[in-house]
Coordinates of C-alpha atoms in Angstrom, one line a residue:
M30 CA 26.4 -63.0 8.3
R31 CA 23.8 -62.5 11.0
R32 CA 25.2 -61.7 14.4
R33 CA 23.8 -65.5 15.9
D34 CA 26.3 -67.0 12.9
V35 CA 29.1 -65.1 14.4
L36 CA 28.5 -66.9 17.8
A37 CA 28.4 -70.4 16.6
G38 CA 31.3 -69.4 14.5
A39 CA 33.0 -68.4 17.8
G40 CA 31.6 -71.5 19.7
L41 CA 30.0 -68.8 22.6
A42 CA 30.2 -70.5 25.8
A43 CA 29.1 -69.3 29.5
G44 CA 32.3 -67.5 30.7
A45 CA 33.4 -66.8 27.2
S46 CA 35.5 -63.6 26.5
L47 CA 35.3 -62.2 23.5
S48 CA 36.2 -58.8 22.1
F49 CA 33.4 -56.6 20.0
P50 CA 33.5 -53.0 19.3
A51 CA 31.5 -50.4 21.5
P52 CA 28.3 -49.3 21.1
V53 CA 28.1 -47.1 17.9
I54 CA 28.8 -43.5 19.2
A55 CA 27.7 -40.9 16.3
Q56 CA 27.0 -37.2 16.8
G57 CA 26.0 -38.0 20.4
I58 CA 24.3 -40.5 19.4
R59 CA 24.2 -44.1 20.9
Q60 CA 23.2 -46.6 18.9
L61 CA 22.2 -50.3 21.1
T62 CA 21.1 -53.4 20.0
M63 CA 18.6 -55.5 22.6
V64 CA 18.1 -58.9 21.6
T65 CA 15.0 -61.0 23.4
D66 CA 13.9 -64.4 23.8
H67 CA 10.3 -63.8 22.7
P68 CA 8.7 -64.6 19.6
E69 CA 6.6 -62.3 17.4
G70 CA 3.0 -61.9 19.1
P71 CA 1.5 -60.0 21.4
G72 CA 2.7 -59.7 25.2
M73 CA 6.8 -59.6 25.9
L74 CA 8.0 -58.6 22.5
P75 CA 5.9 -55.7 22.9
S76 CA 7.0 -54.6 26.0
A77 CA 10.5 -54.8 24.8
R78 CA 9.6 -52.3 22.2
R79 CA 8.2 -50.0 24.1
L80 CA 10.8 -49.9 26.6
A81 CA 13.6 -49.0 24.1
Q82 CA 10.9 -46.7 22.5
T83 CA 10.4 -44.8 26.1
I84 CA 14.2 -45.1 26.4
T85 CA 14.5 -43.2 23.2
E86 CA 12.1 -40.3 23.9
A87 CA 13.2 -39.7 27.4
S88 CA 16.7 -39.5 26.0
H89 CA 15.7 -37.0 23.0
G90 CA 16.7 -39.8 20.8
R91 CA 20.5 -40.0 22.2
I92 CA 20.1 -43.5 23.3
R93 CA 18.6 -45.5 19.9
I94 CA 17.8 -49.3 20.4
E95 CA 17.1 -51.7 17.9
V96 CA 14.7 -55.0 19.1
S97 CA 14.7 -57.7 18.2
A98 CA 12.7 -61.4 18.3
S99 CA 13.9 -64.5 19.3
G100 CA 16.3 -65.9 17.6
A101 CA 16.6 -62.6 14.6
V102 CA 20.1 -62.2 15.8
V103 CA 21.4 -64.7 18.0
R104 CA 19.9 -68.1 18.6
P105 CA 17.2 -68.6 21.6
F106 CA 18.4 -68.5 25.2
E107 CA 21.9 -67.2 23.6
T108 CA 21.4 -64.4 24.4
F109 CA 22.5 -63.6 28.1
D110 CA 25.8 -64.8 27.1
A111 CA 25.9 -62.2 23.8
V112 CA 25.2 -59.7 26.2
Q113 CA 27.8 -61.4 28.7
S114 CA 30.3 -61.0 25.8
G115 CA 29.7 -57.7 24.2
L116 CA 28.4 -59.1 21.3
V117 CA 25.0 -56.9 21.6
E118 CA 24.2 -54.8 24.5
M119 CA 21.2 -55.8 26.0
F120 CA 18.8 -58.3 26.2
H121 CA 15.5 -58.9 27.4
S122 CA 14.6 -62.1 29.0
H123 CA 13.0 -64.2 31.9
I124 CA 16.3 -64.7 33.8
G125 CA 15.4 -67.9 35.1
Y126 CA 16.3 -69.4 31.5
F127 CA 20.0 -68.8 32.3
A128 CA 19.5 -70.6 36.0
K129 CA 22.8 -73.5 34.9
K130 CA 24.6 -69.9 35.2
S131 CA 23.3 -69.9 39.2
S132 CA 20.5 -71.1 40.6
A133 CA 19.6 -67.9 42.3
F134 CA 18.7 -66.1 39.0
H135 CA 15.1 -67.5 39.6
F136 CA 14.6 -66.0 42.8
Y137 CA 14.6 -62.8 40.1
S138 CA 12.2 -64.6 37.7
G139 CA 9.5 -66.7 40.0
V140 CA 10.0 -69.5 42.3
P141 CA 6.7 -71.9 44.0
Y142 CA 5.1 -69.8 46.1
G143 CA 7.2 -66.6 46.1
F144 CA 6.6 -63.6 45.9
T145 CA 4.1 -61.9 44.0
A146 CA 4.6 -59.2 40.9
N147 CA 4.2 -56.0 43.6
E148 CA 6.2 -58.1 46.5
L149 CA 9.0 -58.9 44.0
F150 CA 9.2 -55.0 42.9
A151 CA 9.4 -54.3 46.7
W152 CA 12.0 -56.8 47.2
V153 CA 14.2 -55.7 44.4
R154 CA 13.8 -51.8 45.2
F155 CA 13.8 -51.4 48.7
G156 CA 14.8 -54.9 50.3
G157 CA 18.1 -55.2 49.4
G158 CA 17.5 -57.3 46.0
Q159 CA 18.8 -55.2 43.8
E160 CA 22.2 -54.9 45.5
L161 CA 22.8 -58.5 45.6
W162 CA 21.2 -59.3 42.5
D163 CA 24.0 -56.5 41.0
A164 CA 26.5 -58.3 42.8
L165 CA 25.0 -61.4 41.7
C166 CA 25.4 -60.4 37.8
G167 CA 28.7 -58.8 38.1
Q168 CA 30.6 -61.8 38.1
F169 CA 29.1 -62.3 34.7
N170 CA 29.7 -58.8 33.1
I171 CA 26.1 -57.6 33.3
K172 CA 23.4 -55.1 35.0
P173 CA 20.6 -56.3 35.7
L174 CA 16.8 -54.6 35.9
L175 CA 13.3 -55.6 36.3
S176 CA 11.7 -54.4 33.4
S177 CA 8.6 -56.3 32.6
S178 CA 6.0 -58.3 34.3
T179 CA 3.4 -61.0 33.6
G180 CA 1.5 -60.7 36.7
T181 CA 0.3 -64.4 38.5
Q182 CA 0.0 -67.0 36.1
M183 CA -2.2 -69.6 35.6
G184 CA -1.5 -73.3 36.8
G185 CA -1.9 -74.9 33.4
W186 CA -4.0 -76.9 30.8
F187 CA -4.5 -80.7 31.3
T188 CA -6.4 -82.9 28.8
H189 CA -8.2 -84.7 31.5
E190 CA -9.3 -84.0 35.4
M191 CA -7.1 -83.9 37.9
T192 CA -8.3 -85.1 41.2
S193 CA -5.1 -85.5 42.9
A194 CA -1.4 -85.3 43.5
Q195 CA -1.5 -89.0 42.9
G196 CA -2.6 -88.3 39.3
F197 CA 0.7 -86.8 38.1
K198 CA 2.5 -90.3 38.7
G199 CA 3.1 -90.7 34.9
L200 CA 1.7 -87.7 33.3
R201 CA 4.1 -85.8 30.7
Y202 CA 3.9 -82.0 31.6
R203 CA 5.7 -79.2 30.0
M204 CA 6.4 -76.6 32.9
A205 CA 10.0 -74.4 33.5
E206 CA 11.9 -74.7 36.3
P207 CA 11.8 -74.7 39.1
G208 CA 8.3 -75.5 39.3
A209 CA 9.4 -78.2 36.5
E210 CA 10.8 -80.3 39.5
V211 CA 7.9 -80.1 42.2
F212 CA 6.0 -82.3 39.2
R213 CA 9.0 -84.6 39.0
Q214 CA 9.1 -85.6 42.5
L215 CA 5.3 -86.2 42.0
G216 CA 6.1 -88.8 39.2
A217 CA 6.0 -86.8 36.8
T218 CA 7.8 -86.9 33.5
V219 CA 8.7 -83.0 32.4
V220 CA 9.5 -81.6 29.6
L221 CA 11.1 -78.4 28.4
L222 CA 9.2 -77.6 25.0
P223 CA 9.6 -73.9 23.0
G224 CA 6.6 -72.1 23.1
A225 CA 5.6 -72.5 18.8
E226 CA 5.6 -76.6 19.7
I227 CA 3.5 -77.0 22.8
V228 CA 0.0 -77.1 21.2
Q229 CA 0.6 -79.4 18.7
S230 CA 2.3 -81.9 21.6
L231 CA -0.8 -81.4 23.5
R232 CA -2.2 -82.5 20.2
S233 CA -0.9 -85.3 19.2
G234 CA -0.9 -86.8 22.8
A235 CA 3.2 -86.3 23.3
I236 CA 2.4 -84.0 26.6
D237 CA -0.6 -84.6 28.8
A238 CA -0.5 -81.0 30.2
C239 CA 1.2 -77.7 30.4
E240 CA 1.9 -74.5 31.9
W241 CA 2.2 -70.9 29.6
I242 CA 1.4 -67.6 31.3
G243 CA -2.5 -66.7 31.6
P244 CA -5.7 -66.2 29.4
W245 CA -4.7 -63.7 27.2
M246 CA -1.1 -65.1 26.1
D247 CA -2.5 -68.8 26.0
M248 CA -5.8 -68.2 24.2
A249 CA -3.2 -66.6 22.0
M250 CA -1.3 -69.8 20.8
G251 CA -4.7 -71.4 21.1
L252 CA -4.2 -73.6 23.9
H253 CA -7.9 -73.6 25.1
Q254 CA -8.4 -75.6 21.8
A255 CA -5.9 -77.9 22.8
A256 CA -6.7 -78.5 26.5
S257 CA -10.1 -79.2 27.7
Y258 CA -9.4 -78.7 31.4
Y259 CA -7.5 -75.2 33.1
Y260 CA -6.5 -74.9 36.7
Y261 CA -5.5 -72.4 38.9
P262 CA -3.8 -70.8 41.4
G263 CA -0.4 -70.5 39.4
W264 CA 1.5 -71.5 42.8
Q265 CA 4.8 -72.1 40.9
E266 CA 5.0 -68.5 39.3
A267 CA 2.9 -66.1 41.4
G268 CA 4.5 -62.9 40.2
T269 CA 6.7 -63.3 36.8
A270 CA 9.5 -60.8 36.1
I271 CA 11.1 -60.2 32.9
A272 CA 15.0 -58.8 33.3
L273 CA 16.6 -56.3 31.3
G274 CA 20.6 -57.2 31.0
I275 CA 22.6 -54.3 29.9
N276 CA 26.7 -55.4 28.9
K277 CA 28.5 -54.0 32.2
R278 CA 30.8 -51.9 30.5
V279 CA 28.3 -50.0 28.5
W280 CA 26.2 -49.7 31.3
E281 CA 29.4 -47.8 33.5
S282 CA 30.1 -45.7 30.2
L283 CA 26.9 -44.2 30.5
D284 CA 26.7 -40.8 32.2
E285 CA 25.2 -40.9 35.5
S286 CA 21.7 -39.7 34.1
D287 CA 21.4 -42.0 31.0
Q288 CA 21.4 -44.3 34.1
R289 CA 18.9 -43.0 35.8
L290 CA 17.1 -42.8 33.0
I291 CA 17.2 -46.4 32.5
E292 CA 16.1 -47.3 35.5
A293 CA 12.9 -45.2 35.3
A294 CA 12.6 -47.0 32.2
A295 CA 12.3 -50.1 33.4
A296 CA 11.0 -49.6 36.6
S297 CA 7.5 -47.8 34.1
E298 CA 7.6 -50.8 32.2
Y299 CA 7.5 -53.3 34.9
A300 CA 4.3 -51.2 35.8
V301 CA 2.7 -50.5 32.4
S302 CA 3.3 -54.2 31.4
L303 CA 1.8 -55.5 34.9
A304 CA -1.4 -53.4 34.2
E305 CA -1.6 -54.5 30.6
F306 CA -1.5 -58.5 31.4
N307 CA -3.9 -58.1 34.1
T308 CA -6.0 -56.3 31.7
N309 CA -6.1 -58.7 28.5
N310 CA -5.9 -61.6 31.1
A311 CA -9.7 -60.4 32.9
L312 CA -10.7 -60.0 28.8
A313 CA -9.8 -62.9 28.1
L314 CA -10.9 -65.2 30.8
R315 CA -14.3 -63.2 30.1
R316 CA -14.3 -64.8 26.8
L317 CA -12.9 -68.4 27.7
R318 CA -15.9 -68.9 29.9
A319 CA -18.4 -67.3 27.4
E320 CA -17.4 -69.8 25.0
G321 CA -18.0 -72.6 27.6
T322 CA -16.2 -75.2 26.4
V323 CA -13.4 -75.3 28.5
K324 CA -14.0 -76.2 31.9
I325 CA -11.7 -74.1 34.5
R326 CA -11.2 -75.5 37.3
K327 CA -9.0 -74.8 41.0
F328 CA -6.3 -77.4 41.9
D329 CA -8.4 -78.7 45.5
D330 CA -6.1 -77.7 48.9
A331 CA -4.6 -81.1 49.4
M332 CA -2.9 -80.8 45.9
L333 CA -1.9 -77.4 46.6
R334 CA -0.6 -78.8 50.2
A335 CA 1.7 -81.3 48.3
F336 CA 2.9 -79.2 46.0
A337 CA 3.6 -76.6 48.9
E338 CA 5.7 -79.0 51.3
I339 CA 7.4 -80.2 48.1
S340 CA 8.4 -76.0 47.0
K341 CA 10.4 -75.6 50.5
D342 CA 12.4 -78.0 49.4
V343 CA 13.0 -76.9 46.0
V344 CA 13.3 -73.6 46.4
A345 CA 16.2 -74.1 49.2
K346 CA 18.1 -76.2 46.6
A347 CA 18.1 -73.1 44.4
G348 CA 19.1 -71.1 47.5
S349 CA 22.3 -73.3 48.2
G350 CA 24.6 -73.6 44.8
D351 CA 26.7 -70.6 45.6
E352 CA 28.0 -68.2 48.6
F353 CA 25.6 -65.5 46.4
S354 CA 22.5 -67.8 46.2
G355 CA 22.7 -68.5 49.7
R356 CA 22.8 -64.9 50.3
I357 CA 20.3 -64.1 48.1
Y358 CA 17.8 -67.1 49.3
R359 CA 18.2 -65.8 53.0
S360 CA 17.5 -62.5 51.9
Y361 CA 14.7 -63.3 49.9
L362 CA 13.0 -65.6 53.1
D363 CA 13.2 -62.6 54.8
F364 CA 11.8 -60.3 53.4
R365 CA 8.8 -62.8 53.0
T366 CA 8.3 -63.1 55.8
L367 CA 8.2 -59.4 56.6
I368 CA 5.9 -58.5 53.2
R369 CA 3.5 -61.7 54.0
E370 CA 2.6 -59.8 57.8
W371 CA 1.3 -56.7 55.4
S372 CA 0.1 -58.7 52.3
D373 CA -2.4 -60.7 53.9
I374 CA -3.7 -58.2 56.1
A375 CA -3.9 -55.4 53.2
E376 CA -4.9 -56.5 49.9
G377 CA -4.8 -60.4 51.1
A378 CA -7.6 -59.7 53.4
Y379 CA -9.2 -57.0 50.9
L380 CA -9.4 -59.6 48.1
G381 CA -11.4 -62.1 50.7
I382 CA -14.0 -59.7 51.2
R383 CA -14.5 -58.2 48.7
M384 CA -16.9 -61.1 47.2
F385 CA -19.7 -59.4 50.2
R386 CA -20.3 -56.4 47.7

């Protein structure tokens, strides 16, 4: 019987308190299980496996981690509950998937007009974000760490040209929250389909548009063969992060040196995965342009202003769910104001002048 069948039989739900054996410890070796919400393929699942391998090698084999693809051990999106209960020791996932537990999780995965990947990492590591995240996830018996990043995403795929914000009225769009709420307020019908269903849904006309990640992952899925218009920038997810979640009792049972080792490995994988996504997105974009069948367009300024105006209220709502959400939202706003003063005259200004070379 697979562990996901155990979940079904037990009726596992948020906040469930179940008793399971501690991680296997034999001859000084700890065998842990990491469940993910990533399907087989490039990008995120290889990142999770690379992280596990780094931890194993850095610990000289004392910590061994078995990584599973989405659905292999527990059902998709039950990964958080599985780690919370102690059924498994770790998850690797987009923590925004679990926003029903706390809307504040969105701030650690990506919000509209939010942090870039570098800014998010700066807030979490040096701006007080980690301490607040620890307190929030501690309520669910989980120790969270940033562990991977897709970087800035694209705005999305459309079967027809978008000329104004009014064009979103009646549009059938696949998008994740909280960006989905922005299009919902513009009159779109928003659905959250599993990745495996997106291409067929576009081809059949079940949806008119979707967003996924960026050129690398989007082309691997075949989205460029199902829609003709590809829009940027990815205002809805400027620096999307993936979290490593560790059962808190397991985390506290580790030696402090092993805790520091896992923290370092997760930080390393965040940087490595970001570099990998940036490189492969650049290569994929070049291939896409060379093929010449897809029209790559920028959302016009009027549309971007409309998205931004609605996003203010959407993000504020994500920060109003409970006491922790409010504290995290205020910290996010304070650090965003601070970091923008530097980002705008540093990397932002530099990118604006690089066209002169």
